[in-house]
Structure formats: structure tokens, C-alpha cells
Coordinates of C-alpha atoms in Angstrom, one line a residue:
V1 CA 2.5 -15.5 -1.1
Q2 CA -1.1 -14.6 -0.5
L3 CA -2.2 -11.0 0.3
Q4 CA -5.6 -10.0 1.7
A5 CA -6.4 -6.3 1.7
S6 CA -9.2 -4.9 3.8
G7 CA -10.3 -1.7 5.6
G8 CA -11.7 0.3 2.7
G9 CA -15.0 2.2 3.0
W10 CA -16.6 5.6 2.8
V11 CA -15.3 8.7 4.6
Q12 CA -15.9 12.4 4.4
A13 CA -13.1 14.7 3.3
G14 CA -10.7 15.3 6.1
G15 CA -11.3 12.0 7.7
S16 CA -9.1 8.9 8.2
L17 CA -9.0 5.3 7.2
R18 CA -6.6 2.4 8.0
L19 CA -6.1 -0.2 5.4
S20 CA -4.7 -3.7 6.2
C21 CA -2.9 -6.2 4.2
A22 CA -2.7 -9.7 5.7
A23 CA 0.1 -11.9 4.4
S24 CA 0.2 -15.7 4.4
G25 CA 1.9 -18.5 2.6
R26 CA 5.5 -17.6 3.5
T27 CA 7.5 -15.3 5.5
L28 CA 8.0 -11.8 3.9
S29 CA 11.1 -10.9 5.9
S30 CA 13.1 -10.4 2.7
H31 CA 10.3 -8.6 0.8
N32 CA 9.2 -5.0 0.2
V33 CA 5.5 -4.3 0.6
A34 CA 3.7 -1.6 -1.3
W35 CA 0.4 0.1 -1.7
F36 CA -1.0 1.2 -5.0
R37 CA -4.3 2.7 -6.0
Q38 CA -6.4 2.9 -9.1
A39 CA -9.1 5.5 -9.6
P40 CA -11.8 5.0 -12.2
G41 CA -10.4 5.6 -15.7
K42 CA -6.9 6.0 -14.5
E43 CA -3.8 3.9 -14.4
R44 CA -2.7 2.1 -11.2
E45 CA -0.3 4.4 -9.3
F46 CA 2.3 4.0 -6.6
V47 CA 1.3 5.2 -3.1
A48 CA 3.9 3.9 -0.6
A49 CA 6.3 1.1 0.1
R50 CA 8.6 -0.2 2.9
R51 CA 10.7 -3.1 3.9
W52 CA 8.5 -5.8 5.5
K53 CA 11.2 -6.2 8.1
G54 CA 13.4 -3.2 8.8
G55 CA 13.3 0.5 8.4
G56 CA 12.8 2.9 5.6
A57 CA 9.8 3.9 3.6
S58 CA 9.0 5.6 0.3
Y59 CA 6.0 7.7 -0.5
S60 CA 4.5 9.3 -3.5
D61 CA 4.5 13.1 -3.4
F62 CA 0.7 13.3 -3.2
V63 CA 0.5 11.4 0.1
K64 CA 3.6 12.5 1.9
G65 CA 2.7 13.8 5.3
R66 CA -0.8 12.3 5.2
F67 CA -0.3 8.6 4.8
T68 CA 1.9 6.2 6.8
I69 CA 2.8 2.7 5.8
G70 CA 3.6 0.2 8.6
V71 CA 4.1 -3.5 9.3
D72 CA 3.1 -5.6 12.3
I73 CA 5.5 -8.5 12.0
V74 CA 3.8 -10.5 14.7
K75 CA 0.5 -10.3 12.9
D76 CA 2.0 -10.7 9.4
T77 CA 0.0 -7.6 8.4
A78 CA 0.9 -4.4 6.6
Y79 CA -1.0 -1.2 7.1
L80 CA -1.7 2.1 5.4
Q81 CA -2.8 4.8 7.7
M82 CA -4.5 7.5 5.7
N83 CA -5.3 10.9 7.3
N84 CA -6.7 14.1 5.9
L85 CA -8.3 12.3 3.0
T86 CA -9.6 14.2 0.0
P87 CA -12.0 13.2 -2.8
E88 CA -8.9 12.8 -5.0
D89 CA -7.9 9.9 -2.8
T90 CA -11.0 7.9 -4.0
A91 CA -9.7 4.7 -5.6
V92 CA -9.3 1.0 -5.2
Y93 CA -6.3 0.4 -3.1
Y94 CA -4.1 -2.7 -3.6
C95 CA -1.3 -4.1 -1.5
A96 CA 1.6 -5.8 -3.3
A97 CA 4.9 -7.5 -2.3
R98 CA 8.2 -8.3 -4.0
Q99 CA 11.2 -10.3 -2.7
T100 CA 14.1 -8.0 -2.9
M101 CA 17.0 -6.6 -0.9
Y102 CA 16.7 -3.2 -2.4
S103 CA 15.3 -0.2 -0.6
P104 CA 11.6 0.7 -0.8
S105 CA 12.2 3.5 -3.2
Y106 CA 13.8 1.2 -5.8
Y107 CA 10.6 -0.5 -7.0
T108 CA 7.6 1.8 -7.6
K109 CA 6.0 0.4 -10.7
S110 CA 3.1 -2.0 -10.5
S111 CA 4.9 -4.3 -12.9
D112 CA 7.7 -4.7 -10.4
F113 CA 5.5 -6.6 -8.0
P114 CA 4.5 -10.2 -8.5
F115 CA 2.2 -10.7 -5.5
W116 CA -1.0 -8.7 -5.1
G117 CA -4.0 -8.5 -2.8
Q118 CA -7.5 -8.2 -4.3
G119 CA -8.1 -4.5 -3.7
T120 CA -10.2 -2.5 -1.3
L121 CA -12.4 0.5 -2.3
V122 CA -11.9 3.8 -0.6
T123 CA -14.5 6.5 -1.3
V124 CA -14.0 10.1 0.0
S125 CA -16.9 12.5 -0.3
S126 CA -16.6 16.2 -0.3

């Protein structure tokens, strides 16, 4: 599985960005896809996850109500819609995938995911 993340950039506080994660190599119909982020000097942390195919999503508390994870099966692309961004959201964002039949809330550690995109930088200014 190859993942290609894109869509990062600079935005003012209160603004929005949409990150994309294009998948290739094999079908992800039996996978969970997740977004993580890593701010300078901090550990990588879980942001959101969902089934590639099917319903259900899991979010960290600090993004609930602001971020939405989605998947376009036709385009083999996952998305992270980020609204009402704050400077604390500044980080490199990574998409990841894992083959599993468990719900999106089951795997939330970075070590749980074997497939990773290269990361895309999001900078939010105050």
C-alpha cells in the first residue's frame, strides 16, 4: 500500500484546510485509515480514523466538532476536512492505514499502523 498525503499549507486562525491521502497499490476495502499529526518537539498523536469502506469514525477530543474524516472510494482518496483551525493545530499531518476488521476506535497508536504517507505541513497563524 502506498499513501500520498497532500493539501497542507498556511492558514490564519479560524480558517479551513482539506488534506488528501491518495492510496494506491491495493484495495483498502478491509482497512482503517487514520490521520496523525506531529508538532515540533512533540510526539506523533492520533487525530482521526475511519473504515475505508463503511461507516463509523473516531476522533481525538481536541478535534471533535472541527475536523471530519472522509473517504472517496471512487478516487481511492481519504480526506481530512479541518475547520476553525487554531495555532495549536500547527503540525505535520500524516495519513496511515492498517488492514483490520475492527472499528476505527480500536487502533489509535501510531505503532498500530504499518502503512504511512509522507506527511504534509499545516501552519496556522494567530
